[in-house]
Structure formats: C-alpha cells, structure tokens
Amino acid sequence: MKASILLVILACAAWLSERPAPHSLHSLPSPHDTLTFALTGDIMMGTTYPDTLLPYQDGAYLFRDVKPLLQQADVAAGNLEGTLCEGGESTKAGEHQYAFRTPVSYAPLLSKAGYDFLSMANNHANDFGLEGIRQTEDALRSQGIAFAGLSGRVETAVIQRKGLRIGICAFGHNPYTLQHTDSTLHTVGRIVDHLVKTTDIVVVSFHGGAEGARYSHLPDSMETFFHQKRGHLRRLAHFCIDRGADVVYGHGPHVVRAVEVYKNRFIAYSLGNFCTPYGMSLKGVSRYAPVLEVKTDRQGRFLRGQIHSFVQSYGRGPRRNKKDPHLVARQIRWLSSQDVPHSQARIDKQGNITLR
C-alpha cells in the first residue's frame, strides 16, 4: 500500500515538473527585457503648395492626443508623406498628381511628438526634387530623427535602446526609393540581411498597396494602381521575417489593413493616414489614425500589443474618439479575421493583441 502511494506521489511530482510555469509577476519579462514600438502611418502636417493649407497655431496641437504613446515608446516610427522644404519646383504635374511641401519650421513638431524614425520611401519624398530631399534630410537630422528609404542615399538607420542595436530600413514602389516591387526582392533581401548580421532587432517599413477605402482588404497578389506596381505586400512581409526581420509595418493605401503575427513576429499591413489634416480624404475609414503599440522581447519575438484608436477631421491631427473609443481597433480586428485567418494573433474588441 505504501509503495503504491509513493509511486503516485512520484508520478505527480514528475508531471508538475514538466508543466509550463503559470504566468505570474515573476515570470513576465521585466521592463528592461521588453521593447516597446509605437508605429503610425502617413504624416503630412500641412502644405504651402500649390495653396497654403497650414494648421492652427502652426501645428502646435496636431499631436496633442498621441504624444504620450509616442514619447513613452522605446522607438516611435512613422512615414513622412512629403517634404520639409522651402521653395523649389514641383516634380508633379497633371491629373491625380499631388505635391506636398511642409515648412522646415514644422520639423520640431515631429521630435516633440516623440518620433525616432521616419520613412522617406514613398511617392511624395521627391515632390520637390533633390533640393527638397536634401532640405528634408537636413531638417530631420537637426531634430535627431533617423530616416531611410531613398536609393543612393540613406539605406538604413540604427537606434540604440536598452543596450540593443535596433536596425531600421524602409522600402517603396517609386524608382527613386529602395524598391520592393521586383520579383526577386533583391534589394530588400540585401538590406535586411545586412541589418540581421549587424544589429540585434530589425524593423522594416514599407510603402505600398493600392489607395482608398475599396482597397482595405489585403490581396495575395501584386497590387497595381494607376498602372503602377505597388507590391505583393503579403509576400514582402513574410519574406522579410523569413530573412530575420522582427517587426514589419506598412503604409500607403491611406486606410488601415490587417495585422498579423507570423513566426512569432509582428506585421501591420497598413496603418493608414495618421496626421494628414489637409490634402487627403478624411471621409469614412480614411480618417482612421491608429497608434499601433507593439511589445517584443530582446530577441524581437512578439509579446503583446494594442491598437490605440484615433480619428482625424479636416485641419486637425489624430484625436481620441470619445463616442466610440475602439472604433479603429474593431476595423483592424475585422480585416485581420478576414484576410489573415491563420495569424498567431488574437485581437479583442478593445484592440488588445495577444498570441493564440
């Protein structure tokens, strides 16, 4: 009898030793072991071309509601949709062409908001030619904001946080960008491989996809818009993570798209418009302006995230929607369930993202 009881006790002890330890305050990663990324979509704070459309008090309140999220992140990143420059000749002409020229004096608004990195790999970085590009780069440097994405210029950025080197790169679909539209993704592979070898965590930004509310869904094919290749974005994002990237985020369609966790790494396929008070449609889903908060461990593995819902209206930056505080999160949740049903991510109605 005693021998039988002893065998039962030993069996229970062995079973307990093999069970995963339950989550507790002691088993969760410490703040030092967790990196927080705040990701946003397109930023175009105002323009002086062809007409002057600038926000109230030179944009002093544009980022009012989102500053806490951007400033408390280890790395805050977005897409600078346009130039920071004075004067110059526009390179755009004809129907469906827009050129954005934000005053250089607006650059401090970006650093005060909390941005650490901005992509320049988009279809508005060259709106005022090489002079516009140079002025934009100088303006960002003066604010300590890293950037990348243009062919023959700055290919990568490295930001140091918590003893880690975080490498960031950016890709676009225009000829003057580091392109992601070729069938072999040669340029993407070369740059991602370099960052994987030389940094601890790799973040990839891309500008791509057809534009407008009817393109909210993520196709599994090459996208075209105005007869221009805009990228096979599902393939691009998976390619980057397969090569060793840890966080991938997109922008370009001017609307939000699905988010996904793939191989324990995070992907946002489009974060839409973020701070675009003029020059872009802000109707319906085009006004959705989320901040995507992503937490990873020190190896870049996804831990958890949150979709913070903000909306825009004409002449104003992203604002909390008090009537429906989770409006944008519900849209991203629905698109994710439709377009990436096999994702490792679970998204609740409040926008909390966890692993399945």
C-alpha positions as semicolon CSV with decimal commas, in nm:
position;residue;x (nm);y (nm);z (nm)
1;M;0,000;0,000;0,000
2;K;0,279;0,243;0,100
3;A;0,466;0,155;-0,218
4;S;0,158;0,239;-0,429
5;I;0,117;0,576;-0,255
6;L;0,486;0,650;-0,308
7;L;0,454;0,573;-0,682
8;V;0,155;0,808;-0,710
9;I;0,346;1,087;-0,534
10;L;0,648;1,041;-0,759
11;A;0,430;1,043;-1,071
12;C;0,258;1,365;-0,962
13;A;0,592;1,527;-0,889
14;A;0,721;1,436;-1,234
15;W;0,404;1,572;-1,400
16;L;0,429;1,901;-1,213
17;S;0,796;1,942;-1,304
18;E;0,713;1,907;-1,675
19;R;0,423;2,155;-1,676
20;P;0,497;2,509;-1,800
21;A;0,512;2,751;-1,511
22;P;0,196;2,965;-1,486
23;H;0,233;3,332;-1,575
24;S;0,300;3,545;-1,271
25;L;0,455;3,877;-1,189
26;H;0,784;3,694;-1,152
27;S;0,764;3,510;-1,488
28;L;0,665;3,809;-1,704
29;P;0,950;3,994;-1,879
30;S;1,081;4,294;-1,686
31;P;1,062;4,641;-1,847
32;H;1,434;4,613;-1,923
33;D;1,371;4,292;-2,116
34;T;1,078;4,437;-2,313
35;L;1,098;4,677;-2,607
36;T;0,801;4,895;-2,695
37;F;0,744;5,016;-3,050
38;A;0,485;5,282;-3,138
39;L;0,402;5,260;-3,509
40;T;0,197;5,505;-3,716
41;G;0,103;5,568;-4,077
42;D;0,132;5,874;-4,303
43;I;0,230;6,218;-4,175
44;M;0,181;6,537;-4,379
45;M;0,131;6,822;-4,135
46;G;0,034;7,088;-4,389
47;T;0,148;7,230;-4,720
48;T;0,239;7,558;-4,887
49;Y;0,190;7,417;-5,239
50;P;0,003;7,495;-5,456
51;D;-0,200;7,680;-5,193
52;T;-0,114;7,737;-4,830
53;L;-0,301;7,498;-4,603
54;L;-0,145;7,501;-4,258
55;P;-0,295;7,405;-3,920
56;Y;-0,398;7,628;-3,631
57;Q;-0,104;7,788;-3,446
58;D;0,147;7,627;-3,684
59;G;0,054;7,277;-3,575
60;A;0,117;7,322;-3,203
61;Y;-0,177;7,092;-3,123
62;L;-0,153;6,837;-3,406
63;F;-0,007;6,557;-3,193
64;R;-0,173;6,659;-2,866
65;D;-0,362;6,333;-2,803
66;V;-0,092;6,090;-2,921
67;K;0,223;6,237;-2,766
68;P;0,212;6,021;-2,452
69;L;0,210;5,699;-2,656
70;L;0,487;5,811;-2,891
71;Q;0,707;5,958;-2,621
72;Q;0,692;5,661;-2,385
73;A;0,784;5,408;-2,655
74;D;1,143;5,291;-2,692
75;V;1,110;5,354;-3,066
76;A;0,835;5,559;-3,235
77;A;0,823;5,530;-3,614
78;G;0,604;5,650;-3,899
79;N;0,603;5,763;-4,263
80;L;0,680;6,121;-4,367
81;E;0,443;6,167;-4,661
82;G;0,601;6,465;-4,833
83;T;0,884;6,711;-4,789
84;L;1,009;6,955;-4,529
85;C;1,139;7,232;-4,751
86;E;1,114;7,592;-4,866
87;G;1,066;7,693;-5,229
88;G;1,173;7,471;-5,516
89;E;0,999;7,344;-5,829
90;S;0,737;7,072;-5,805
91;T;0,812;6,749;-5,991
92;K;0,441;6,668;-6,014
93;A;0,212;6,768;-6,299
94;G;-0,118;6,654;-6,444
95;E;-0,436;6,494;-6,315
96;H;-0,420;6,281;-5,998
97;Q;-0,089;6,443;-5,903
98;Y;-0,033;6,598;-5,564
99;A;0,279;6,767;-5,426
100;F;0,332;6,832;-5,055
101;R;0,568;7,098;-4,918
102;T;0,562;7,139;-4,540
103;P;0,762;7,430;-4,391
104;V;1,100;7,332;-4,245
105;S;0,993;7,509;-3,925
106;Y;0,747;7,223;-3,866
107;A;1,028;6,968;-3,814
108;P;1,045;7,026;-3,435
109;L;0,681;6,916;-3,409
110;L;0,794;6,565;-3,506
111;S;1,069;6,542;-3,245
112;K;0,847;6,694;-2,976
113;A;0,580;6,437;-3,062
114;G;0,833;6,165;-2,989
115;Y;0,936;6,029;-3,330
116;D;1,267;5,845;-3,352
117;F;1,244;5,725;-3,715
118;L;1,055;5,833;-4,028
119;S;1,043;5,655;-4,362
120;M;1,115;5,859;-4,674
121;A;1,046;5,568;-4,911
122;N;0,719;5,697;-5,051
123;N;0,567;5,863;-5,356
124;H;0,594;6,216;-5,212
125;A;0,957;6,230;-5,096
126;N;1,061;6,357;-5,441
127;D;0,780;6,614;-5,477
128;F;1,039;6,896;-5,495
129;G;1,330;6,707;-5,642
130;L;1,677;6,664;-5,500
131;E;1,671;7,001;-5,327
132;G;1,352;6,904;-5,144
133;I;1,508;6,573;-5,041
134;R;1,822;6,744;-4,909
135;Q;1,623;7,000;-4,711
136;T;1,405;6,725;-4,564
137;E;1,706;6,516;-4,461
138;D;1,873;6,820;-4,303
139;A;1,555;6,908;-4,115
140;L;1,522;6,557;-3,973
141;R;1,890;6,541;-3,879
142;S;1,859;6,871;-3,696
143;Q;1,590;6,711;-3,477
144;G;1,777;6,387;-3,415
145;I;1,523;6,185;-3,613
146;A;1,661;5,891;-3,811
147;F;1,537;5,819;-4,165
148;A;1,596;5,587;-4,459
149;G;1,448;5,463;-4,783
150;L;1,582;5,654;-5,083
151;S;1,804;5,492;-5,344
152;G;2,164;5,613;-5,340
153;R;2,117;5,797;-5,013
154;V;2,048;5,664;-4,661
155;E;1,966;5,292;-4,674
156;T;1,944;5,206;-4,305
157;A;1,926;5,360;-3,959
158;V;2,044;5,222;-3,625
159;I;1,890;5,329;-3,295
160;Q;2,035;5,211;-2,963
161;R;1,795;5,128;-2,682
162;K;1,842;4,926;-2,362
163;G;2,181;4,804;-2,477
164;L;2,046;4,679;-2,811
165;R;2,111;4,795;-3,167
166;I;1,779;4,833;-3,349
167;G;1,822;4,841;-3,726
168;I;1,553;5,003;-3,939
169;C;1,507;5,011;-4,316
170;A;1,234;5,136;-4,549
171;F;1,116;5,035;-4,895
172;G;0,883;5,189;-5,155
173;H;0,749;5,141;-5,505
174;N;0,883;5,453;-5,680
175;P;1,204;5,448;-5,889
176;Y;1,387;5,684;-5,651
177;T;1,311;5,465;-5,346
178;L;1,468;5,141;-5,234
179;Q;1,213;4,932;-5,421
180;H;1,020;4,626;-5,309
181;T;0,837;4,561;-5,637
182;D;1,090;4,343;-5,823
183;S;1,010;3,971;-5,846
184;T;1,325;3,862;-5,661
185;L;1,310;4,126;-5,384
186;H;1,686;4,154;-5,434
187;T;1,729;4,498;-5,275
188;V;1,505;4,407;-4,981
189;G;1,698;4,087;-4,918
190;R;2,036;4,258;-4,936
191;I;1,947;4,530;-4,687
192;V;1,758;4,306;-4,444
193;D;2,044;4,054;-4,448
194;H;2,290;4,332;-4,364
195;L;2,083;4,450;-4,067
196;V;2,028;4,097;-3,939
197;K;2,406;4,048;-3,932
198;T;2,493;4,384;-3,774
199;T;2,206;4,466;-3,534
200;D;2,004;4,293;-3,263
201;I;1,648;4,370;-3,376
202;V;1,537;4,455;-3,731
203;V;1,238;4,674;-3,818
204;V;1,115;4,703;-4,177
205;S;0,891;4,982;-4,308
206;F;0,723;4,964;-4,649
207;H;0,508;5,195;-4,859
208;G;0,284;5,007;-5,096
209;G;-0,062;4,894;-5,199
210;A;-0,347;5,044;-5,396
211;E;-0,512;5,351;-5,244
212;G;-0,855;5,414;-5,100
213;A;-1,134;5,254;-4,897
214;R;-1,213;4,990;-5,160
215;Y;-0,858;4,856;-5,113
216;S;-0,888;4,792;-4,739
217;H;-0,853;4,417;-4,788
218;L;-0,510;4,260;-4,833
219;P;-0,480;4,065;-5,160
220;D;-0,246;3,771;-5,206
221;S;-0,107;3,912;-5,530
222;M;0,084;4,202;-5,684
223;E;-0,115;4,525;-5,646
224;T;-0,132;4,793;-5,913
225;F;-0,265;5,146;-5,900
226;F;-0,269;5,392;-6,194
227;H;-0,085;5,125;-6,396
228;Q;0,199;5,122;-6,142
229;K;0,318;4,819;-5,947
230;R;0,255;4,877;-5,577
231;G;0,392;4,549;-5,438
232;H;0,290;4,200;-5,333
233;L;0,275;4,302;-4,969
234;R;0,188;3,972;-4,805
235;R;0,485;3,811;-4,981
236;L;0,709;4,107;-4,895
237;A;0,630;4,098;-4,522
238;H;0,676;3,721;-4,493
239;F;0,998;3,741;-4,697
240;C;1,143;3,996;-4,453
241;I;1,060;3,787;-4,148
242;D;1,188;3,469;-4,314
243;R;1,519;3,656;-4,361
244;G;1,533;3,752;-3,994
245;A;1,332;4,077;-3,953
246;D;1,135;4,116;-3,629
247;V;0,878;4,393;-3,685
248;V;0,730;4,489;-4,023
249;Y;0,488;4,777;-4,071
250;G;0,330;4,928;-4,382
251;H;0,155;5,240;-4,509
252;G;0,041;5,366;-4,846
253;P;-0,325;5,270;-4,904
254;H;-0,449;5,566;-4,689
255;V;-0,664;5,317;-4,498
256;V;-0,587;5,062;-4,229
257;R;-0,541;4,696;-4,316
258;A;-0,495;4,368;-4,130
259;V;-0,228;4,295;-3,872
260;E;-0,066;3,956;-3,827
261;V;0,175;3,763;-3,610
262;Y;0,381;3,534;-3,832
263;K;0,652;3,307;-3,689
264;N;0,619;3,500;-3,361
265;R;0,697;3,829;-3,538
266;F;0,460;4,122;-3,587
267;I;0,328;4,262;-3,917
268;A;0,097;4,560;-3,981
269;Y;-0,001;4,572;-4,349
270;S;-0,116;4,936;-4,347
271;L;-0,156;5,192;-4,069
272;G;-0,339;5,437;-4,294
273;N;-0,338;5,815;-4,256
274;F;-0,210;5,941;-3,923
275;C;-0,152;6,316;-3,923
276;T;-0,280;6,443;-4,258
277;P;-0,507;6,739;-4,181
278;Y;-0,508;6,861;-4,544
279;G;-0,462;6,728;-4,895
280;M;-0,608;6,380;-4,835
281;S;-0,954;6,237;-4,796
282;L;-1,062;6,205;-4,433
283;K;-1,402;6,051;-4,501
284;G;-1,515;5,721;-4,354
285;V;-1,234;5,473;-4,287
286;S;-0,980;5,715;-4,440
287;R;-0,997;5,918;-4,118
288;Y;-0,887;5,623;-3,901
289;A;-0,547;5,706;-3,747
290;P;-0,424;5,432;-3,512
291;V;-0,114;5,413;-3,300
292;L;0,000;5,050;-3,300
293;E;0,183;4,968;-2,978
294;V;0,395;4,652;-3,010
295;K;0,597;4,490;-2,734
296;T;0,873;4,241;-2,807
297;D;1,135;4,060;-2,607
298;R;1,505;4,130;-2,655
299;Q;1,516;3,878;-2,940
300;G;1,236;4,057;-3,127
301;R;0,969;3,797;-3,051
302;F;0,619;3,938;-3,021
303;L;0,484;3,952;-2,666
304;R;0,168;4,164;-2,689
305;G;0,031;4,475;-2,849
306;Q;-0,252;4,725;-2,853
307;I;-0,437;4,915;-3,123
308;H;-0,499;5,266;-2,993
309;S;-0,790;5,419;-3,182
310;F;-0,768;5,778;-3,306
311;V;-0,954;5,959;-3,583
312;Q;-0,892;6,273;-3,788
313;S;-1,103;6,557;-3,920
314;Y;-1,018;6,843;-4,154
315;G;-0,748;7,072;-4,013
316;R;-0,686;6,856;-3,704
317;G;-0,442;6,582;-3,617
318;P;-0,528;6,244;-3,462
319;R;-0,784;6,271;-3,183
320;R;-0,946;6,026;-2,944
321;N;-1,300;5,934;-3,044
322;K;-1,488;5,970;-2,717
323;K;-1,816;5,845;-2,865
324;D;-1,661;5,520;-2,987
325;P;-1,317;5,474;-2,828
326;H;-1,241;5,140;-3,001
327;L;-1,370;5,221;-3,349
328;V;-1,040;5,175;-3,534
329;A;-0,946;4,865;-3,337
330;R;-1,269;4,695;-3,442
331;Q;-1,198;4,770;-3,809
332;I;-0,846;4,623;-3,789
333;R;-0,978;4,325;-3,593
334;W;-1,240;4,252;-3,859
335;L;-0,996;4,292;-4,151
336;S;-0,746;4,066;-3,975
337;S;-1,005;3,793;-3,921
338;Q;-1,098;3,810;-4,290
339;D;-0,757;3,847;-4,454
340;V;-0,510;3,663;-4,226
341;P;-0,722;3,399;-4,050
342;H;-0,420;3,181;-3,976
343;S;-0,236;3,456;-3,788
344;Q;-0,091;3,374;-3,449
345;A;-0,252;3,695;-3,317
346;R;-0,573;3,721;-3,124
347;I;-0,734;4,069;-3,117
348;D;-1,014;4,156;-2,877
349;K;-1,280;4,427;-2,923
350;Q;-1,072;4,678;-2,724
351;G;-0,773;4,634;-2,955
352;N;-0,554;4,422;-2,726
353;I;-0,335;4,186;-2,929
354;T;-0,211;3,860;-2,775
355;L;-0,077;3,530;-2,901
356;R;-0,324;3,249;-2,964
